[in-house]
Amino acid sequence: MTQGQGEQRQPSAHGGDDWQRDVLRELGGSGRPGTDVRRAEPTLRLVHPAPPQPGTTAEAHAGGAASAPHDVSAGPASGDLAPRDRAADAPDPGRPAPPAAREPRLPAAPPPDSSPTLDPRLLLALGSPVHGDSVSRRTGRALRKLTSSVSQDVAEQTRIARELQQPVTTGRVVAVTSIRGGVGKSTVSALLGRTLNHYRHDPVLTLEADTALGTLPVRMGAEAVRWTVADLAPVLHPSMRLTDVTGYLVPVSDGGWLLPASRGQVGPPLDMTAYRKVTLALRRYFAVTVADCETLPGVVARTAMDTAHARVVVAPTTAEGVGATRQVLDWLARLPHSALATTVVALVSNTPDTLLDDQAAAGHLKEAGVTVVTVPYDRHLAGGGPIRTDLLAHATRQAVLRLAAEVMGRAVRVR
């Protein structure tokens, strides 16, 4: 190509779309003969463009695209253009990008401070945790095991383990909610997260989507929290690896990961956009995400129940709690994609002196077409504080295993 032909192509770069087509041809490997590949390297940054800053309008981006041919950092339109003088602050196309440019984006604001989940004085007030079963009950169960059928117990445990270890093609999200607070929603979420992590070989995340001073970090045994769901939403980037993501999470002592919703302080509620962005992004890294949602009818709770692969509605063993939960089930039945088929009810007893008959309560809820798993009263869970799975009552462990198996079976069947 002659110099005169090169000069005739220069004005077309100001036309608006010619330079973009040239860049796309270079990225696709279909550039014209004579194109210098090294000079086209800076255009690779267009594959993952930086998101617009807050307050940036679409018109501003359009104007920036139109003026890109004047910006050396956008790369030359074609290899046969005459070289131009570069500004002092423009990157050199012949020099590789610095390593920091390929790292995941970090927030512009300083990282948040770490906050303890419980005041040290409250930890002392908790005292020593008690076992869920009394000594006499544990002794009686040990004696019954001597005369019971071992093969039947092994077969049941094998069936449950097979349900919990089902492979997944994409990350599954299990939403846990209730009609009101204080019924054991966070406790059930923590038990599900720990149970799934114990039986599965792939990563499991327990996520808190309730900023109303939720107790999930305490129940999961986290001593301190730092990053929250709202903090992580603007940080997540498609180029991040699992090791990059776990740097923002809280490792659980017996395995798994935790992402809290607050640092133990009253703050703004979690918005629906942040929840959807975080859950959708983290599904790439975690096989199962257990989301401890806010109580219904909150916006995030309704969004989580509508978009999750499986749902758990925690109901207290009271007349009012069972009646309100039945209304929730009727609402789920009216959703367009029949969410009732992937819903399990956890009927939790928080007191040893329950007046409502649990079988009658379970029967009333089953009329809606759901599976009901009864979680009995447990002294260890009633005491509050971090949950130790080795101190759970035998009946509680069996109920949680069945609940996790029911939920996982429904989550895997959803496509």
PDB file of C-alpha atoms in Angstrom, residues 175-347:
ATOM      1  CA  ALA A 175     -33.539 -20.272  49.833  1.00  0.00           C
ATOM      2  CA  VAL A 176     -34.576 -20.500  53.491  1.00  0.00           C
ATOM      3  CA  THR A 177     -37.211 -18.149  54.863  1.00  0.00           C
ATOM      4  CA  SER A 178     -40.100 -17.922  57.332  1.00  0.00           C
ATOM      5  CA  ILE A 179     -43.186 -15.863  57.971  1.00  0.00           C
ATOM      6  CA  ARG A 180     -41.666 -14.132  61.013  1.00  0.00           C
ATOM      7  CA  GLY A 181     -38.380 -13.941  62.872  1.00  0.00           C
ATOM      8  CA  GLY A 182     -37.256 -15.932  65.880  1.00  0.00           C
ATOM      9  CA  VAL A 183     -38.598 -19.288  64.680  1.00  0.00           C
ATOM     10  CA  GLY A 184     -35.233 -20.885  63.834  1.00  0.00           C
ATOM     11  CA  LYS A 185     -34.678 -19.766  60.222  1.00  0.00           C
ATOM     12  CA  SER A 186     -30.970 -19.017  60.644  1.00  0.00           C
ATOM     13  CA  THR A 187     -30.513 -22.172  62.710  1.00  0.00           C
ATOM     14  CA  VAL A 188     -31.991 -24.310  59.927  1.00  0.00           C
ATOM     15  CA  SER A 189     -29.817 -22.495  57.362  1.00  0.00           C
ATOM     16  CA  ALA A 190     -26.678 -23.170  59.385  1.00  0.00           C
ATOM     17  CA  LEU A 191     -27.611 -26.829  59.845  1.00  0.00           C
ATOM     18  CA  LEU A 192     -28.250 -27.246  56.113  1.00  0.00           C
ATOM     19  CA  GLY A 193     -24.995 -25.538  55.157  1.00  0.00           C
ATOM     20  CA  ARG A 194     -22.928 -27.686  57.511  1.00  0.00           C
ATOM     21  CA  THR A 195     -24.679 -30.903  56.526  1.00  0.00           C
ATOM     22  CA  LEU A 196     -24.232 -30.331  52.791  1.00  0.00           C
ATOM     23  CA  ASN A 197     -20.603 -29.368  53.279  1.00  0.00           C
ATOM     24  CA  HIS A 198     -19.974 -32.533  55.314  1.00  0.00           C
ATOM     25  CA  TYR A 199     -21.346 -34.871  52.651  1.00  0.00           C
ATOM     26  CA  ARG A 200     -20.356 -33.096  49.445  1.00  0.00           C
ATOM     27  CA  HIS A 201     -16.865 -32.896  47.957  1.00  0.00           C
ATOM     28  CA  ASP A 202     -17.421 -29.618  46.095  1.00  0.00           C
ATOM     29  CA  PRO A 203     -17.533 -26.113  47.659  1.00  0.00           C
ATOM     30  CA  VAL A 204     -20.634 -25.129  49.636  1.00  0.00           C
ATOM     31  CA  LEU A 205     -21.505 -21.521  50.560  1.00  0.00           C
ATOM     32  CA  THR A 206     -23.881 -20.328  53.269  1.00  0.00           C
ATOM     33  CA  LEU A 207     -25.046 -16.802  52.429  1.00  0.00           C
ATOM     34  CA  GLU A 208     -26.921 -14.429  54.698  1.00  0.00           C
ATOM     35  CA  ALA A 209     -29.501 -12.257  52.938  1.00  0.00           C
ATOM     36  CA  ASP A 210     -31.034 -10.773  56.092  1.00  0.00           C
ATOM     37  CA  THR A 211     -29.440  -7.547  57.366  1.00  0.00           C
ATOM     38  CA  ALA A 212     -31.734  -7.265  60.381  1.00  0.00           C
ATOM     39  CA  LEU A 213     -28.899  -8.226  62.747  1.00  0.00           C
ATOM     40  CA  GLY A 214     -29.153 -11.863  61.713  1.00  0.00           C
ATOM     41  CA  THR A 215     -27.599 -14.632  63.795  1.00  0.00           C
ATOM     42  CA  LEU A 216     -26.226 -16.779  60.976  1.00  0.00           C
ATOM     43  CA  PRO A 217     -22.521 -15.845  61.523  1.00  0.00           C
ATOM     44  CA  VAL A 218     -22.864 -16.690  65.217  1.00  0.00           C
ATOM     45  CA  ARG A 219     -24.594 -20.000  64.520  1.00  0.00           C
ATOM     46  CA  MET A 220     -21.940 -20.895  61.932  1.00  0.00           C
ATOM     47  CA  GLY A 221     -19.199 -20.319  64.508  1.00  0.00           C
ATOM     48  CA  ALA A 222     -17.594 -17.282  62.865  1.00  0.00           C
ATOM     49  CA  GLU A 223     -15.589 -15.223  65.337  1.00  0.00           C
ATOM     50  CA  ALA A 224     -15.454 -12.095  63.155  1.00  0.00           C
ATOM     51  CA  VAL A 225     -16.874 -10.859  59.849  1.00  0.00           C
ATOM     52  CA  ARG A 226     -15.569  -8.308  57.382  1.00  0.00           C
ATOM     53  CA  TRP A 227     -17.005  -8.340  53.869  1.00  0.00           C
ATOM     54  CA  THR A 228     -20.760  -8.425  53.383  1.00  0.00           C
ATOM     55  CA  VAL A 229     -23.064  -9.173  50.463  1.00  0.00           C
ATOM     56  CA  ALA A 230     -23.415  -5.467  49.685  1.00  0.00           C
ATOM     57  CA  ASP A 231     -19.622  -4.997  49.826  1.00  0.00           C
ATOM     58  CA  LEU A 232     -18.961  -7.920  47.499  1.00  0.00           C
ATOM     59  CA  ALA A 233     -21.545  -6.971  44.841  1.00  0.00           C
ATOM     60  CA  PRO A 234     -19.431  -4.232  43.159  1.00  0.00           C
ATOM     61  CA  VAL A 235     -16.216  -6.271  43.514  1.00  0.00           C
ATOM     62  CA  LEU A 236     -17.210  -9.464  41.697  1.00  0.00           C
ATOM     63  CA  HIS A 237     -15.778  -9.778  38.214  1.00  0.00           C
ATOM     64  CA  PRO A 238     -15.945 -12.626  35.646  1.00  0.00           C
ATOM     65  CA  SER A 239     -12.144 -12.940  35.600  1.00  0.00           C
ATOM     66  CA  MET A 240     -11.974 -13.824  39.302  1.00  0.00           C
ATOM     67  CA  ARG A 241     -11.003 -17.348  40.299  1.00  0.00           C
ATOM     68  CA  LEU A 242     -12.250 -19.341  43.266  1.00  0.00           C
ATOM     69  CA  THR A 243      -9.162 -18.399  45.273  1.00  0.00           C
ATOM     70  CA  ASP A 244      -9.883 -14.728  44.586  1.00  0.00           C
ATOM     71  CA  VAL A 245     -13.502 -15.042  45.712  1.00  0.00           C
ATOM     72  CA  THR A 246     -12.766 -16.946  48.928  1.00  0.00           C
ATOM     73  CA  GLY A 247     -10.514 -14.095  50.022  1.00  0.00           C
ATOM     74  CA  TYR A 248     -13.696 -12.098  50.680  1.00  0.00           C
ATOM     75  CA  LEU A 249     -15.494 -14.926  52.538  1.00  0.00           C
ATOM     76  CA  VAL A 250     -15.356 -16.317  56.067  1.00  0.00           C
ATOM     77  CA  PRO A 251     -14.023 -19.888  56.285  1.00  0.00           C
ATOM     78  CA  VAL A 252     -16.129 -22.119  58.539  1.00  0.00           C
ATOM     79  CA  SER A 253     -14.224 -24.172  61.106  1.00  0.00           C
ATOM     80  CA  ASP A 254     -15.491 -27.565  59.920  1.00  0.00           C
ATOM     81  CA  GLY A 255     -15.493 -26.666  56.207  1.00  0.00           C
ATOM     82  CA  GLY A 256     -17.448 -24.508  53.819  1.00  0.00           C
ATOM     83  CA  TRP A 257     -17.673 -20.752  53.446  1.00  0.00           C
ATOM     84  CA  LEU A 258     -19.845 -17.974  54.870  1.00  0.00           C
ATOM     85  CA  LEU A 259     -20.853 -14.594  53.444  1.00  0.00           C
ATOM     86  CA  PRO A 260     -22.670 -12.419  56.013  1.00  0.00           C
ATOM     87  CA  ALA A 261     -25.109  -9.627  55.299  1.00  0.00           C
ATOM     88  CA  SER A 262     -23.956  -7.220  58.026  1.00  0.00           C
ATOM     89  CA  ARG A 263     -21.170  -6.608  60.517  1.00  0.00           C
ATOM     90  CA  GLY A 264     -23.437  -6.738  63.522  1.00  0.00           C
ATOM     91  CA  GLN A 265     -24.643  -3.177  63.101  1.00  0.00           C
ATOM     92  CA  VAL A 266     -27.945  -1.710  62.010  1.00  0.00           C
ATOM     93  CA  GLY A 267     -27.585  -0.601  58.409  1.00  0.00           C
ATOM     94  CA  PRO A 268     -29.483  -0.181  55.171  1.00  0.00           C
ATOM     95  CA  PRO A 269     -31.457  -3.213  54.026  1.00  0.00           C
ATOM     96  CA  LEU A 270     -30.029  -5.454  51.357  1.00  0.00           C
ATOM     97  CA  ASP A 271     -31.429  -4.496  47.969  1.00  0.00           C
ATOM     98  CA  MET A 272     -32.692  -6.978  45.426  1.00  0.00           C
ATOM     99  CA  THR A 273     -30.118  -6.012  42.777  1.00  0.00           C
ATOM    100  CA  ALA A 274     -27.138  -6.772  45.023  1.00  0.00           C
ATOM    101  CA  TYR A 275     -28.615 -10.109  46.074  1.00  0.00           C
ATOM    102  CA  ARG A 276     -29.274 -11.233  42.515  1.00  0.00           C
ATOM    103  CA  LYS A 277     -25.835 -10.163  41.314  1.00  0.00           C
ATOM    104  CA  VAL A 278     -23.993 -11.936  44.121  1.00  0.00           C
ATOM    105  CA  THR A 279     -25.970 -15.187  43.953  1.00  0.00           C
ATOM    106  CA  LEU A 280     -25.761 -15.402  40.171  1.00  0.00           C
ATOM    107  CA  ALA A 281     -22.019 -14.695  40.168  1.00  0.00           C
ATOM    108  CA  LEU A 282     -21.137 -17.092  43.002  1.00  0.00           C
ATOM    109  CA  ARG A 283     -23.002 -19.972  41.380  1.00  0.00           C
ATOM    110  CA  ARG A 284     -19.959 -20.341  39.137  1.00  0.00           C
ATOM    111  CA  TYR A 285     -17.773 -21.261  42.100  1.00  0.00           C
ATOM    112  CA  PHE A 286     -20.033 -23.114  44.571  1.00  0.00           C
ATOM    113  CA  ALA A 287     -22.033 -26.251  43.906  1.00  0.00           C
ATOM    114  CA  VAL A 288     -24.662 -25.347  46.516  1.00  0.00           C
ATOM    115  CA  THR A 289     -25.505 -21.972  48.069  1.00  0.00           C
ATOM    116  CA  VAL A 290     -27.800 -21.912  51.103  1.00  0.00           C
ATOM    117  CA  ALA A 291     -29.332 -18.425  51.340  1.00  0.00           C
ATOM    118  CA  ASP A 292     -30.660 -17.393  54.756  1.00  0.00           C
ATOM    119  CA  CYS A 293     -33.219 -14.845  53.538  1.00  0.00           C
ATOM    120  CA  GLU A 294     -35.182 -12.193  55.332  1.00  0.00           C
ATOM    121  CA  THR A 295     -38.683 -12.996  56.508  1.00  0.00           C
ATOM    122  CA  LEU A 296     -41.636 -12.793  54.182  1.00  0.00           C
ATOM    123  CA  PRO A 297     -43.064 -10.673  52.652  1.00  0.00           C
ATOM    124  CA  GLY A 298     -39.742  -8.845  52.209  1.00  0.00           C
ATOM    125  CA  VAL A 299     -38.652  -7.979  48.680  1.00  0.00           C
ATOM    126  CA  VAL A 300     -35.400  -9.962  48.856  1.00  0.00           C
ATOM    127  CA  ALA A 301     -37.200 -12.954  50.379  1.00  0.00           C
ATOM    128  CA  ARG A 302     -39.810 -12.969  47.629  1.00  0.00           C
ATOM    129  CA  THR A 303     -37.093 -12.638  44.980  1.00  0.00           C
ATOM    130  CA  ALA A 304     -35.082 -15.458  46.545  1.00  0.00           C
ATOM    131  CA  MET A 305     -38.085 -17.744  46.793  1.00  0.00           C
ATOM    132  CA  ASP A 306     -38.999 -17.023  43.183  1.00  0.00           C
ATOM    133  CA  THR A 307     -35.495 -17.582  41.730  1.00  0.00           C
ATOM    134  CA  ALA A 308     -34.079 -20.394  43.916  1.00  0.00           C
ATOM    135  CA  HIS A 309     -33.839 -24.001  42.784  1.00  0.00           C
ATOM    136  CA  ALA A 310     -35.293 -25.271  46.080  1.00  0.00           C
ATOM    137  CA  ARG A 311     -37.014 -23.604  49.020  1.00  0.00           C
ATOM    138  CA  VAL A 312     -37.319 -24.232  52.737  1.00  0.00           C
ATOM    139  CA  VAL A 313     -40.070 -22.541  54.730  1.00  0.00           C
ATOM    140  CA  VAL A 314     -39.410 -22.712  58.472  1.00  0.00           C
ATOM    141  CA  ALA A 315     -42.594 -22.875  60.526  1.00  0.00           C
ATOM    142  CA  PRO A 316     -42.890 -22.836  64.323  1.00  0.00           C
ATOM    143  CA  THR A 317     -45.013 -25.451  66.025  1.00  0.00           C
ATOM    144  CA  THR A 318     -47.695 -22.977  66.997  1.00  0.00           C
ATOM    145  CA  ALA A 319     -51.212 -22.453  65.706  1.00  0.00           C
ATOM    146  CA  GLU A 320     -50.425 -18.969  64.402  1.00  0.00           C
ATOM    147  CA  GLY A 321     -47.157 -20.046  62.787  1.00  0.00           C
ATOM    148  CA  VAL A 322     -48.684 -23.028  61.022  1.00  0.00           C
ATOM    149  CA  GLY A 323     -51.628 -20.950  59.795  1.00  0.00           C
ATOM    150  CA  ALA A 324     -49.361 -18.207  58.390  1.00  0.00           C
ATOM    151  CA  THR A 325     -47.086 -20.770  56.769  1.00  0.00           C
ATOM    152  CA  ARG A 326     -50.072 -22.320  55.032  1.00  0.00           C
ATOM    153  CA  GLN A 327     -50.794 -18.901  53.494  1.00  0.00           C
ATOM    154  CA  VAL A 328     -47.205 -18.774  52.209  1.00  0.00           C
ATOM    155  CA  LEU A 329     -47.642 -22.182  50.608  1.00  0.00           C
ATOM    156  CA  ASP A 330     -50.814 -21.027  48.898  1.00  0.00           C
ATOM    157  CA  TRP A 331     -48.862 -18.042  47.508  1.00  0.00           C
ATOM    158  CA  LEU A 332     -46.101 -20.333  46.202  1.00  0.00           C
ATOM    159  CA  ALA A 333     -48.727 -22.454  44.468  1.00  0.00           C
ATOM    160  CA  ARG A 334     -49.852 -19.393  42.478  1.00  0.00           C
ATOM    161  CA  LEU A 335     -46.369 -18.632  41.100  1.00  0.00           C
ATOM    162  CA  PRO A 336     -46.052 -19.175  37.331  1.00  0.00           C
ATOM    163  CA  HIS A 337     -43.430 -21.926  37.525  1.00  0.00           C
ATOM    164  CA  SER A 338     -45.053 -24.012  40.276  1.00  0.00           C
ATOM    165  CA  ALA A 339     -42.587 -23.313  43.071  1.00  0.00           C
ATOM    166  CA  LEU A 340     -44.574 -25.507  45.425  1.00  0.00           C
ATOM    167  CA  ALA A 341     -43.094 -28.665  43.889  1.00  0.00           C
ATOM    168  CA  THR A 342     -39.594 -27.632  45.031  1.00  0.00           C
ATOM    169  CA  THR A 343     -40.569 -26.500  48.539  1.00  0.00           C
ATOM    170  CA  VAL A 344     -40.028 -28.322  51.831  1.00  0.00           C
ATOM    171  CA  VAL A 345     -41.426 -27.175  55.181  1.00  0.00           C
ATOM    172  CA  ALA A 346     -39.292 -27.486  58.317  1.00  0.00           C
ATOM    173  CA  LEU A 347     -41.658 -27.671  61.300  1.00  0.00           C
TER     174      LEU A 347
END
